[in-house]
PDB file of C-alpha atoms in Angstrom:
ATOM      1  CA  UNK A   1     -33.311  62.924-112.805  1.00 50.00           C
ATOM      2  CA  UNK A   2     -31.756  59.470-112.991  1.00 56.00           C
ATOM      3  CA  UNK A   3     -28.347  60.866-113.972  1.00 62.00           C
ATOM      4  CA  UNK A   4     -28.441  63.427-111.138  1.00 66.00           C
ATOM      5  CA  UNK A   5     -29.297  60.710-108.635  1.00 72.00           C
ATOM      6  CA  UNK A   6     -26.429  58.609-109.971  1.00 69.00           C
ATOM      7  CA  UNK A   7     -24.072  61.576-109.545  1.00 69.00           C
ATOM      8  CA  UNK A   8     -25.250  62.149-105.971  1.00 76.00           C
ATOM      9  CA  UNK A   9     -24.816  58.461-105.218  1.00 80.00           C
ATOM     10  CA  UNK A  10     -21.343  58.443-106.767  1.00 78.00           C
ATOM     11  CA  UNK A  11     -20.394  61.527-104.744  1.00 82.00           C
ATOM     12  CA  UNK A  12     -21.532  59.782-101.578  1.00 86.00           C
ATOM     13  CA  UNK A  13     -19.365  56.787-102.518  1.00 85.00           C
ATOM     14  CA  UNK A  14     -16.311  59.057-102.873  1.00 84.00           C
ATOM     15  CA  UNK A  15     -16.950  60.643 -99.475  1.00 89.00           C
ATOM     16  CA  UNK A  16     -17.376  57.185 -97.953  1.00 91.00           C
ATOM     17  CA  UNK A  17     -14.002  56.194 -99.403  1.00 88.00           C
ATOM     18  CA  UNK A  18     -12.416  59.318 -97.908  1.00 89.00           C
ATOM     19  CA  UNK A  19     -13.926  58.519 -94.514  1.00 92.00           C
ATOM     20  CA  UNK A  20     -12.473  55.010 -94.718  1.00 93.00           C
ATOM     21  CA  UNK A  21      -9.049  56.455 -95.543  1.00 91.00           C
ATOM     22  CA  UNK A  22      -9.032  58.863 -92.616  1.00 92.00           C
ATOM     23  CA  UNK A  23     -10.373  56.269 -90.182  1.00 94.00           C
ATOM     24  CA  UNK A  24      -7.592  53.978 -91.412  1.00 93.00           C
ATOM     25  CA  UNK A  25      -5.002  56.730 -90.816  1.00 93.00           C
ATOM     26  CA  UNK A  26      -6.336  57.338 -87.306  1.00 94.00           C
ATOM     27  CA  UNK A  27      -6.255  53.602 -86.570  1.00 93.00           C
ATOM     28  CA  UNK A  28      -2.664  53.510 -87.840  1.00 94.00           C
ATOM     29  CA  UNK A  29      -1.674  56.189 -85.312  1.00 94.00           C
ATOM     30  CA  UNK A  30      -3.005  54.019 -82.469  1.00 93.00           C
ATOM     31  CA  UNK A  31      -0.507  51.320 -83.550  1.00 92.00           C
ATOM     32  CA  UNK A  32       2.528  53.631 -83.435  1.00 94.00           C
ATOM     33  CA  UNK A  33       3.404  52.725 -79.816  1.00 94.00           C
ATOM     34  CA  UNK A  34       3.620  49.050 -80.825  1.00 93.00           C
ATOM     35  CA  UNK A  35       5.239  49.121 -84.289  1.00 94.00           C
ATOM     36  CA  UNK A  36       6.225  52.738 -84.948  1.00 94.00           C
ATOM     37  CA  UNK A  37       5.441  54.702 -88.125  1.00 95.00           C
ATOM     38  CA  UNK A  38       7.794  52.711 -90.402  1.00 96.00           C
ATOM     39  CA  UNK A  39       6.415  49.421 -89.104  1.00 95.00           C
ATOM     40  CA  UNK A  40       2.916  50.728 -89.799  1.00 95.00           C
ATOM     41  CA  UNK A  41       3.851  51.748 -93.345  1.00 95.00           C
ATOM     42  CA  UNK A  42       5.285  48.265 -93.844  1.00 95.00           C
ATOM     43  CA  UNK A  43       2.065  46.576 -92.720  1.00 95.00           C
ATOM     44  CA  UNK A  44      -0.066  48.858 -94.859  1.00 93.00           C
ATOM     45  CA  UNK A  45       1.947  48.415 -98.056  1.00 94.00           C
ATOM     46  CA  UNK A  46       2.487  44.667 -97.651  1.00 95.00           C
ATOM     47  CA  UNK A  47      -1.194  43.930 -97.065  1.00 94.00           C
ATOM     48  CA  UNK A  48      -2.353  46.422 -99.719  1.00 91.00           C
ATOM     49  CA  UNK A  49       0.013  44.850-102.251  1.00 93.00           C
ATOM     50  CA  UNK A  50      -1.186  41.360-101.350  1.00 93.00           C
ATOM     51  CA  UNK A  51      -4.856  42.322-101.772  1.00 90.00           C
ATOM     52  CA  UNK A  52      -4.313  44.131-105.083  1.00 88.00           C
ATOM     53  CA  UNK A  53      -2.080  41.406-106.531  1.00 91.00           C
ATOM     54  CA  UNK A  54      -4.563  38.671-105.582  1.00 91.00           C
ATOM     55  CA  UNK A  55      -7.582  40.565-106.926  1.00 87.00           C
ATOM     56  CA  UNK A  56      -6.096  41.831-110.209  1.00 85.00           C
ATOM     57  CA  UNK A  57      -3.406  39.192-110.875  1.00 88.00           C
ATOM     58  CA  UNK A  58      -1.460  41.449-113.254  1.00 86.00           C
ATOM     59  CA  UNK A  59       0.308  39.839-116.193  1.00 81.00           C
ATOM     60  CA  UNK A  60       4.102  40.092-116.181  1.00 80.00           C
ATOM     61  CA  UNK A  61       4.541  39.162-119.847  1.00 81.00           C
ATOM     62  CA  UNK A  62       5.188  41.458-122.798  1.00 78.00           C
ATOM     63  CA  UNK A  63       6.229  44.393-120.635  1.00 82.00           C
ATOM     64  CA  UNK A  64       8.828  46.827-121.925  1.00 86.00           C
ATOM     65  CA  UNK A  65      11.745  48.190-119.971  1.00 87.00           C
ATOM     66  CA  UNK A  66       9.970  51.549-119.861  1.00 90.00           C
ATOM     67  CA  UNK A  67       6.898  49.862-118.306  1.00 88.00           C
ATOM     68  CA  UNK A  68       9.022  48.349-115.545  1.00 91.00           C
ATOM     69  CA  UNK A  69      10.855  51.625-114.909  1.00 93.00           C
ATOM     70  CA  UNK A  70       7.504  53.364-114.500  1.00 91.00           C
ATOM     71  CA  UNK A  71       6.300  50.732-112.021  1.00 93.00           C
ATOM     72  CA  UNK A  72       9.612  50.889-110.143  1.00 94.00           C
ATOM     73  CA  UNK A  73       9.481  54.674-109.777  1.00 95.00           C
ATOM     74  CA  UNK A  74       5.795  54.515-108.827  1.00 92.00           C
ATOM     75  CA  UNK A  75       6.537  51.962-106.105  1.00 94.00           C
ATOM     76  CA  UNK A  76       9.431  53.991-104.682  1.00 96.00           C
ATOM     77  CA  UNK A  77       7.225  57.086-104.592  1.00 95.00           C
ATOM     78  CA  UNK A  78       4.459  55.136-102.827  1.00 92.00           C
ATOM     79  CA  UNK A  79       6.902  53.955-100.170  1.00 95.00           C
ATOM     80  CA  UNK A  80       8.412  57.419 -99.684  1.00 96.00           C
ATOM     81  CA  UNK A  81       5.072  59.230 -99.601  1.00 94.00           C
ATOM     82  CA  UNK A  82       3.583  56.900 -96.996  1.00 94.00           C
ATOM     83  CA  UNK A  83       6.757  56.873 -94.883  1.00 96.00           C
ATOM     84  CA  UNK A  84       6.998  60.669 -94.739  1.00 97.00           C
ATOM     85  CA  UNK A  85       3.299  61.090 -93.985  1.00 96.00           C
ATOM     86  CA  UNK A  86       3.263  58.515 -91.186  1.00 96.00           C
ATOM     87  CA  UNK A  87       6.459  59.999 -89.717  1.00 97.00           C
ATOM     88  CA  UNK A  88       4.775  63.429 -89.751  1.00 96.00           C
ATOM     89  CA  UNK A  89       1.879  61.970 -87.737  1.00 95.00           C
ATOM     90  CA  UNK A  90       4.268  61.355 -84.836  1.00 95.00           C
ATOM     91  CA  UNK A  91       4.701  65.142 -84.591  1.00 93.00           C
ATOM     92  CA  UNK A  92       1.489  66.663 -85.987  1.00 92.00           C
ATOM     93  CA  UNK A  93      -2.249  66.130 -85.556  1.00 91.00           C
ATOM     94  CA  UNK A  94      -3.862  64.165 -88.382  1.00 93.00           C
ATOM     95  CA  UNK A  95      -5.869  67.090 -89.767  1.00 91.00           C
ATOM     96  CA  UNK A  96      -2.890  69.447 -89.690  1.00 90.00           C
ATOM     97  CA  UNK A  97      -0.589  66.923 -91.389  1.00 92.00           C
ATOM     98  CA  UNK A  98      -3.039  66.251 -94.218  1.00 91.00           C
ATOM     99  CA  UNK A  99      -3.702  69.972 -94.672  1.00 89.00           C
ATOM    100  CA  UNK A 100       0.018  70.511 -95.293  1.00 90.00           C
ATOM    101  CA  UNK A 101       0.276  67.399 -97.476  1.00 91.00           C
ATOM    102  CA  UNK A 102      -2.561  68.435 -99.777  1.00 88.00           C
ATOM    103  CA  UNK A 103      -0.635  71.572-100.740  1.00 86.00           C
ATOM    104  CA  UNK A 104       1.319  69.415-103.204  1.00 86.00           C
ATOM    105  CA  UNK A 105      -1.675  68.461-105.375  1.00 83.00           C
ATOM    106  CA  UNK A 106      -3.058  71.988-104.940  1.00 81.00           C
ATOM    107  CA  UNK A 107       0.095  73.538-106.420  1.00 80.00           C
ATOM    108  CA  UNK A 108      -0.097  71.029-109.284  1.00 80.00           C
ATOM    109  CA  UNK A 109      -3.690  72.125-109.982  1.00 76.00           C
ATOM    110  CA  UNK A 110      -2.648  75.786-109.983  1.00 76.00           C
ATOM    111  CA  UNK A 111       0.227  75.150-112.415  1.00 78.00           C
ATOM    112  CA  UNK A 112      -2.001  72.995-114.647  1.00 73.00           C
ATOM    113  CA  UNK A 113      -4.722  75.659-114.769  1.00 69.00           C
ATOM    114  CA  UNK A 114      -2.397  78.279-116.317  1.00 70.00           C
ATOM    115  CA  UNK A 115      -4.860  80.971-115.289  1.00 71.00           C
ATOM    116  CA  UNK A 116      -4.239  84.099-113.261  1.00 71.00           C
ATOM    117  CA  UNK A 117      -7.313  83.353-111.159  1.00 72.00           C
ATOM    118  CA  UNK A 118      -5.769  80.043-110.083  1.00 72.00           C
ATOM    119  CA  UNK A 119      -3.000  81.921-108.277  1.00 78.00           C
ATOM    120  CA  UNK A 120      -5.663  83.578-106.136  1.00 83.00           C
ATOM    121  CA  UNK A 121      -6.598  80.102-104.880  1.00 81.00           C
ATOM    122  CA  UNK A 122      -2.933  79.437-104.191  1.00 80.00           C
ATOM    123  CA  UNK A 123      -2.712  82.666-102.185  1.00 85.00           C
ATOM    124  CA  UNK A 124      -5.787  81.618-100.193  1.00 85.00           C
ATOM    125  CA  UNK A 125      -4.200  78.233 -99.456  1.00 84.00           C
ATOM    126  CA  UNK A 126      -0.948  79.760 -98.271  1.00 82.00           C
ATOM    127  CA  UNK A 127      -2.916  82.195 -96.116  1.00 85.00           C
ATOM    128  CA  UNK A 128      -4.441  79.122 -94.468  1.00 84.00           C
ATOM    129  CA  UNK A 129      -0.994  77.638 -93.944  1.00 81.00           C
ATOM    130  CA  UNK A 130       0.243  80.930 -92.483  1.00 81.00           C
ATOM    131  CA  UNK A 131      -2.632  80.904 -90.001  1.00 81.00           C
ATOM    132  CA  UNK A 132      -1.851  77.288 -89.188  1.00 77.00           C
ATOM    133  CA  UNK A 133       1.770  78.074 -88.479  1.00 72.00           C
ATOM    134  CA  UNK A 134       1.494  81.459 -86.792  1.00 68.00           C
ATOM    135  CA  UNK A 135      -1.847  81.545 -85.002  1.00 57.00           C
ATOM    136  CA  UNK A 136      -3.476  78.123 -85.120  1.00 52.00           C
ATOM    137  CA  UNK A 137      -1.075  75.370 -84.198  1.00 51.00           C
ATOM    138  CA  UNK A 138       1.148  77.385 -81.841  1.00 54.00           C
ATOM    139  CA  UNK A 139       3.396  74.391 -81.328  1.00 67.00           C
ATOM    140  CA  UNK A 140       3.611  73.349 -84.967  1.00 79.00           C
ATOM    141  CA  UNK A 141       6.594  71.030 -85.120  1.00 87.00           C
ATOM    142  CA  UNK A 142       9.029  72.178 -87.865  1.00 88.00           C
ATOM    143  CA  UNK A 143      10.269  68.684 -88.727  1.00 94.00           C
ATOM    144  CA  UNK A 144       6.705  67.370 -88.783  1.00 93.00           C
ATOM    145  CA  UNK A 145       5.737  70.174 -91.168  1.00 92.00           C
ATOM    146  CA  UNK A 146       8.721  69.416 -93.437  1.00 94.00           C
ATOM    147  CA  UNK A 147       7.782  65.719 -93.510  1.00 96.00           C
ATOM    148  CA  UNK A 148       4.135  66.504 -94.355  1.00 95.00           C
ATOM    149  CA  UNK A 149       5.195  68.902 -97.118  1.00 93.00           C
ATOM    150  CA  UNK A 150       7.620  66.255 -98.393  1.00 96.00           C
ATOM    151  CA  UNK A 151       4.734  63.792 -98.515  1.00 95.00           C
ATOM    152  CA  UNK A 152       2.791  66.416-100.498  1.00 92.00           C
ATOM    153  CA  UNK A 153       5.624  66.671-103.016  1.00 93.00           C
ATOM    154  CA  UNK A 154       5.643  62.893-103.319  1.00 93.00           C
ATOM    155  CA  UNK A 155       1.860  63.054-103.825  1.00 89.00           C
ATOM    156  CA  UNK A 156       2.454  65.187-106.930  1.00 89.00           C
ATOM    157  CA  UNK A 157       4.840  62.544-108.255  1.00 90.00           C
ATOM    158  CA  UNK A 158       2.236  59.895-107.362  1.00 87.00           C
ATOM    159  CA  UNK A 159      -0.415  61.703-109.442  1.00 83.00           C
ATOM    160  CA  UNK A 160       1.872  62.058-112.464  1.00 87.00           C
ATOM    161  CA  UNK A 161       3.131  58.468-112.254  1.00 88.00           C
ATOM    162  CA  UNK A 162      -0.392  57.175-111.676  1.00 83.00           C
ATOM    163  CA  UNK A 163      -1.493  58.724-114.974  1.00 81.00           C
ATOM    164  CA  UNK A 164       1.570  57.327-116.729  1.00 86.00           C
ATOM    165  CA  UNK A 165       1.021  53.876-115.226  1.00 84.00           C
ATOM    166  CA  UNK A 166      -2.665  53.906-116.133  1.00 79.00           C
ATOM    167  CA  UNK A 167      -1.751  54.583-119.755  1.00 82.00           C
ATOM    168  CA  UNK A 168       0.591  51.565-119.829  1.00 84.00           C
ATOM    169  CA  UNK A 169      -1.356  49.029-117.748  1.00 83.00           C
ATOM    170  CA  UNK A 170      -5.012  47.996-117.756  1.00 75.00           C
ATOM    171  CA  UNK A 171      -7.309  48.128-114.705  1.00 71.00           C
ATOM    172  CA  UNK A 172      -5.219  48.528-111.536  1.00 78.00           C
ATOM    173  CA  UNK A 173      -2.476  46.157-112.708  1.00 84.00           C
ATOM    174  CA  UNK A 174       0.193  48.854-112.629  1.00 86.00           C
ATOM    175  CA  UNK A 175      -0.854  50.042-109.174  1.00 86.00           C
ATOM    176  CA  UNK A 176      -0.791  46.468-107.878  1.00 89.00           C
ATOM    177  CA  UNK A 177       2.749  45.953-109.180  1.00 92.00           C
ATOM    178  CA  UNK A 178       3.884  49.334-107.867  1.00 91.00           C
ATOM    179  CA  UNK A 179       2.403  48.559-104.457  1.00 92.00           C
ATOM    180  CA  UNK A 180       4.430  45.335-104.503  1.00 94.00           C
ATOM    181  CA  UNK A 181       7.594  47.323-105.250  1.00 95.00           C
ATOM    182  CA  UNK A 182       6.785  49.721-102.422  1.00 95.00           C
ATOM    183  CA  UNK A 183       6.180  46.830-100.021  1.00 96.00           C
ATOM    184  CA  UNK A 184       9.494  45.157-100.905  1.00 96.00           C
ATOM    185  CA  UNK A 185      11.300  48.509-100.566  1.00 96.00           C
ATOM    186  CA  UNK A 186       9.966  49.347 -97.092  1.00 96.00           C
ATOM    187  CA  UNK A 187       9.950  45.796 -95.669  1.00 96.00           C
ATOM    188  CA  UNK A 188      13.633  45.712 -94.556  1.00 95.00           C
ATOM    189  CA  UNK A 189      13.242  49.030 -92.733  1.00 95.00           C
ATOM    190  CA  UNK A 190      10.070  47.842 -91.021  1.00 94.00           C
ATOM    191  CA  UNK A 191      11.717  44.584 -89.969  1.00 93.00           C
ATOM    192  CA  UNK A 192      14.779  46.366 -88.526  1.00 94.00           C
ATOM    193  CA  UNK A 193      12.848  49.053 -86.634  1.00 92.00           C
ATOM    194  CA  UNK A 194      10.059  46.803 -85.348  1.00 92.00           C
ATOM    195  CA  UNK A 195      11.463  43.298 -85.056  1.00 88.00           C
ATOM    196  CA  UNK A 196       9.299  40.330 -84.093  1.00 89.00           C
ATOM    197  CA  UNK A 197       6.447  42.606 -82.988  1.00 90.00           C
ATOM    198  CA  UNK A 198       5.632  43.127 -86.646  1.00 89.00           C
ATOM    199  CA  UNK A 199       4.432  39.522 -87.051  1.00 90.00           C
ATOM    200  CA  UNK A 200       2.366  39.184 -83.881  1.00 93.00           C
ATOM    201  CA  UNK A 201      -1.144  37.939 -84.804  1.00 92.00           C
ATOM    202  CA  UNK A 202      -2.950  40.901 -83.223  1.00 92.00           C
ATOM    203  CA  UNK A 203      -0.673  43.422 -84.923  1.00 93.00           C
ATOM    204  CA  UNK A 204      -1.054  41.669 -88.271  1.00 93.00           C
ATOM    205  CA  UNK A 205      -4.838  41.745 -87.959  1.00 94.00           C
ATOM    206  CA  UNK A 206      -4.868  45.463 -87.180  1.00 92.00           C
ATOM    207  CA  UNK A 207      -2.397  46.078 -89.997  1.00 92.00           C
ATOM    208  CA  UNK A 208      -4.737  44.291 -92.399  1.00 93.00           C
ATOM    209  CA  UNK A 209      -7.612  46.483 -91.194  1.00 93.00           C
ATOM    210  CA  UNK A 210      -5.553  49.627 -91.831  1.00 92.00           C
ATOM    211  CA  UNK A 211      -4.598  48.402 -95.308  1.00 91.00           C
ATOM    212  CA  UNK A 212      -8.216  47.643 -96.199  1.00 91.00           C
ATOM    213  CA  UNK A 213      -9.508  50.960 -94.853  1.00 92.00           C
ATOM    214  CA  UNK A 214      -6.675  53.079 -96.243  1.00 89.00           C
ATOM    215  CA  UNK A 215      -6.142  51.453 -99.638  1.00 83.00           C
ATOM    216  CA  UNK A 216      -8.240  48.512-100.831  1.00 81.00           C
ATOM    217  CA  UNK A 217     -11.728  49.797 -99.932  1.00 86.00           C
ATOM    218  CA  UNK A 218     -11.151  53.422-101.064  1.00 86.00           C
ATOM    219  CA  UNK A 219      -9.595  52.306-104.376  1.00 78.00           C
ATOM    220  CA  UNK A 220     -12.573  50.047-105.058  1.00 76.00           C
ATOM    221  CA  UNK A 221     -15.084  52.764-104.173  1.00 81.00           C
ATOM    222  CA  UNK A 222     -13.246  55.298-106.336  1.00 77.00           C
ATOM    223  CA  UNK A 223     -13.387  52.953-109.323  1.00 70.00           C
ATOM    224  CA  UNK A 224     -17.137  52.624-108.878  1.00 72.00           C
ATOM    225  CA  UNK A 225     -17.616  56.377-108.488  1.00 75.00           C
ATOM    226  CA  UNK A 226     -15.536  57.346-111.525  1.00 67.00           C
ATOM    227  CA  UNK A 227     -17.917  55.398-113.768  1.00 67.00           C
ATOM    228  CA  UNK A 228     -20.657  57.939-112.999  1.00 74.00           C
ATOM    229  CA  UNK A 229     -18.735  61.032-111.933  1.00 72.00           C
ATOM    230  CA  UNK A 230     -16.618  63.501-113.959  1.00 72.00           C
ATOM    231  CA  UNK A 231     -12.964  63.536-112.980  1.00 66.00           C
ATOM    232  CA  UNK A 232     -13.184  67.234-112.042  1.00 67.00           C
ATOM    233  CA  UNK A 233     -16.029  66.604-109.588  1.00 74.00           C
ATOM    234  CA  UNK A 234     -14.142  63.640-108.182  1.00 75.00           C
ATOM    235  CA  UNK A 235     -11.063  65.807-107.600  1.00 74.00           C
ATOM    236  CA  UNK A 236     -13.111  68.502-105.866  1.00 78.00           C
ATOM    237  CA  UNK A 237     -14.566  65.913-103.486  1.00 81.00           C
ATOM    238  CA  UNK A 238     -11.035  64.710-102.665  1.00 80.00           C
ATOM    239  CA  UNK A 239     -10.346  68.241-101.425  1.00 83.00           C
ATOM    240  CA  UNK A 240     -12.529  67.451 -98.411  1.00 87.00           C
ATOM    241  CA  UNK A 241      -9.813  65.129 -97.080  1.00 88.00           C
ATOM    242  CA  UNK A 242      -8.204  67.584 -94.599  1.00 89.00           C
ATOM    243  CA  UNK A 243     -11.530  68.361 -92.931  1.00 91.00           C
ATOM    244  CA  UNK A 244     -12.436  64.681 -92.689  1.00 91.00           C
ATOM    245  CA  UNK A 245      -8.959  63.917 -91.341  1.00 92.00           C
ATOM    246  CA  UNK A 246      -9.398  66.561 -88.651  1.00 92.00           C
ATOM    247  CA  UNK A 247     -12.754  65.010 -87.675  1.00 93.00           C
ATOM    248  CA  UNK A 248     -11.205  61.531 -87.549  1.00 93.00           C
ATOM    249  CA  UNK A 249      -8.396  62.876 -85.383  1.00 93.00           C
ATOM    250  CA  UNK A 250     -10.919  64.475 -83.050  1.00 93.00           C
ATOM    251  CA  UNK A 251     -13.318  61.530 -82.746  1.00 93.00           C
ATOM    252  CA  UNK A 252     -10.840  58.632 -82.732  1.00 93.00           C
ATOM    253  CA  UNK A 253      -7.616  60.131 -81.366  1.00 93.00           C
ATOM    254  CA  UNK A 254      -9.027  62.948 -79.237  1.00 92.00           C
ATOM    255  CA  UNK A 255      -6.927  65.542 -81.086  1.00 91.00           C
ATOM    256  CA  UNK A 256      -8.432  68.904 -80.208  1.00 88.00           C
ATOM    257  CA  UNK A 257      -8.011  71.723 -82.735  1.00 85.00           C
ATOM    258  CA  UNK A 258      -8.482  75.418 -82.101  1.00 85.00           C
ATOM    259  CA  UNK A 259     -10.809  77.687 -84.064  1.00 87.00           C
ATOM    260  CA  UNK A 260      -7.724  79.035 -85.847  1.00 85.00           C
ATOM    261  CA  UNK A 261      -6.809  75.492 -86.882  1.00 86.00           C
ATOM    262  CA  UNK A 262     -10.281  74.876 -88.295  1.00 90.00           C
ATOM    263  CA  UNK A 263     -10.191  78.233 -90.122  1.00 89.00           C
ATOM    264  CA  UNK A 264      -6.825  77.335 -91.673  1.00 87.00           C
ATOM    265  CA  UNK A 265      -8.042  73.897 -92.726  1.00 89.00           C
ATOM    266  CA  UNK A 266     -11.214  75.421 -94.181  1.00 90.00           C
ATOM    267  CA  UNK A 267      -9.220  77.925 -96.259  1.00 89.00           C
ATOM    268  CA  UNK A 268      -7.014  75.166 -97.681  1.00 87.00           C
ATOM    269  CA  UNK A 269     -10.060  73.010 -98.512  1.00 88.00           C
ATOM    270  CA  UNK A 270     -11.795  75.921-100.305  1.00 89.00           C
ATOM    271  CA  UNK A 271      -8.581  76.833-102.135  1.00 86.00           C
ATOM    272  CA  UNK A 272      -8.079  73.232-103.241  1.00 83.00           C
ATOM    273  CA  UNK A 273     -11.618  73.051-104.624  1.00 83.00           C
ATOM    274  CA  UNK A 274     -11.156  76.345-106.471  1.00 82.00           C
ATOM    275  CA  UNK A 275      -7.819  75.302-107.949  1.00 76.00           C
ATOM    276  CA  UNK A 276      -9.263  72.010-109.168  1.00 76.00           C
ATOM    277  CA  UNK A 277     -12.175  73.820-110.840  1.00 76.00           C
ATOM    278  CA  UNK A 278      -9.772  76.270-112.499  1.00 72.00           C
ATOM    279  CA  UNK A 279      -7.654  73.388-113.801  1.00 68.00           C
ATOM    280  CA  UNK A 280     -10.765  71.607-115.097  1.00 68.00           C
ATOM    281  CA  UNK A 281     -11.877  74.728-116.980  1.00 68.00           C
ATOM    282  CA  UNK A 282      -8.427  75.149-118.498  1.00 62.00           C
ATOM    283  CA  UNK A 283      -8.514  71.549-119.708  1.00 58.00           C
ATOM    284  CA  UNK A 284     -11.769  72.022-121.632  1.00 57.00           C
ATOM    285  CA  UNK A 285     -11.323  72.344-125.411  1.00 51.00           C
ATOM    286  CA  UNK A 286     -12.134  75.812-126.808  1.00 48.00           C
ATOM    287  CA  UNK A 287     -15.573  76.255-128.327  1.00 41.00           C
ATOM    288  CA  UNK A 288     -15.538  76.694-132.110  1.00 44.00           C
ATOM    289  CA  UNK A 289     -17.571  79.876-132.852  1.00 41.00           C
ATOM    290  CA  UNK A 290     -18.141  78.973-136.484  1.00 41.00           C
ATOM    291  CA  UNK A 291     -21.510  77.333-137.290  1.00 38.00           C
TER     292      UNK A 291
END
């Protein structure tokens, strides 16, 4: 009973982290008129890097060239993934953009599963995308869709590099360093496109709020949850992100979605959960039948 309660509590923590992320994304959209998407990415990465570097204070000594190459690639992927996703939000509703973005991790789960049944989940996901493009979002912006799908591809690289970084660095040291690389990479672009507006006190305060909601708080909550929750269950809960993003877009940004949109998002969420479960089953070691 105690373990089941702990699992329920950990699941609630994961969902709370997802809510924070989507509220942070919605808040970021409200800042686009002032700083633009690249300026917003700059604020998010700079503040997230500052928080992570201060909290974890990663050691820079005794690191190999391979360690630094991993961190460098991870940071570049972080910058690219966030830039493409925020640029897609200038053309797509939040829920639609995240639904397209999550196709990247979903495809990775299908490939990892190496099961025929996993391709059924992929077919269900692409059916959802077809509905989204043909019947749901009748004015689905092509460039916005390409940017969201590009962010999904970068998300796959993020997952792979995150595992590689975690194997080389303790705690979140590698993530903190990679976030610093991403911040340094995007900063010149943010400064050029936004100018002095980027350092106005009010903008900086809102940028800090976005960074905390989108990165620092969710990362902390996920660390707490993973102590009591299997990785497979954690991944399934992350599949709820498109639905929560659509709700955040509706409640905070007033982005109305049709029934077709909600059906498409629901299909992608279900397909993502199924693909994650298939991958988790494939990863289990075979049972030895001998006594």
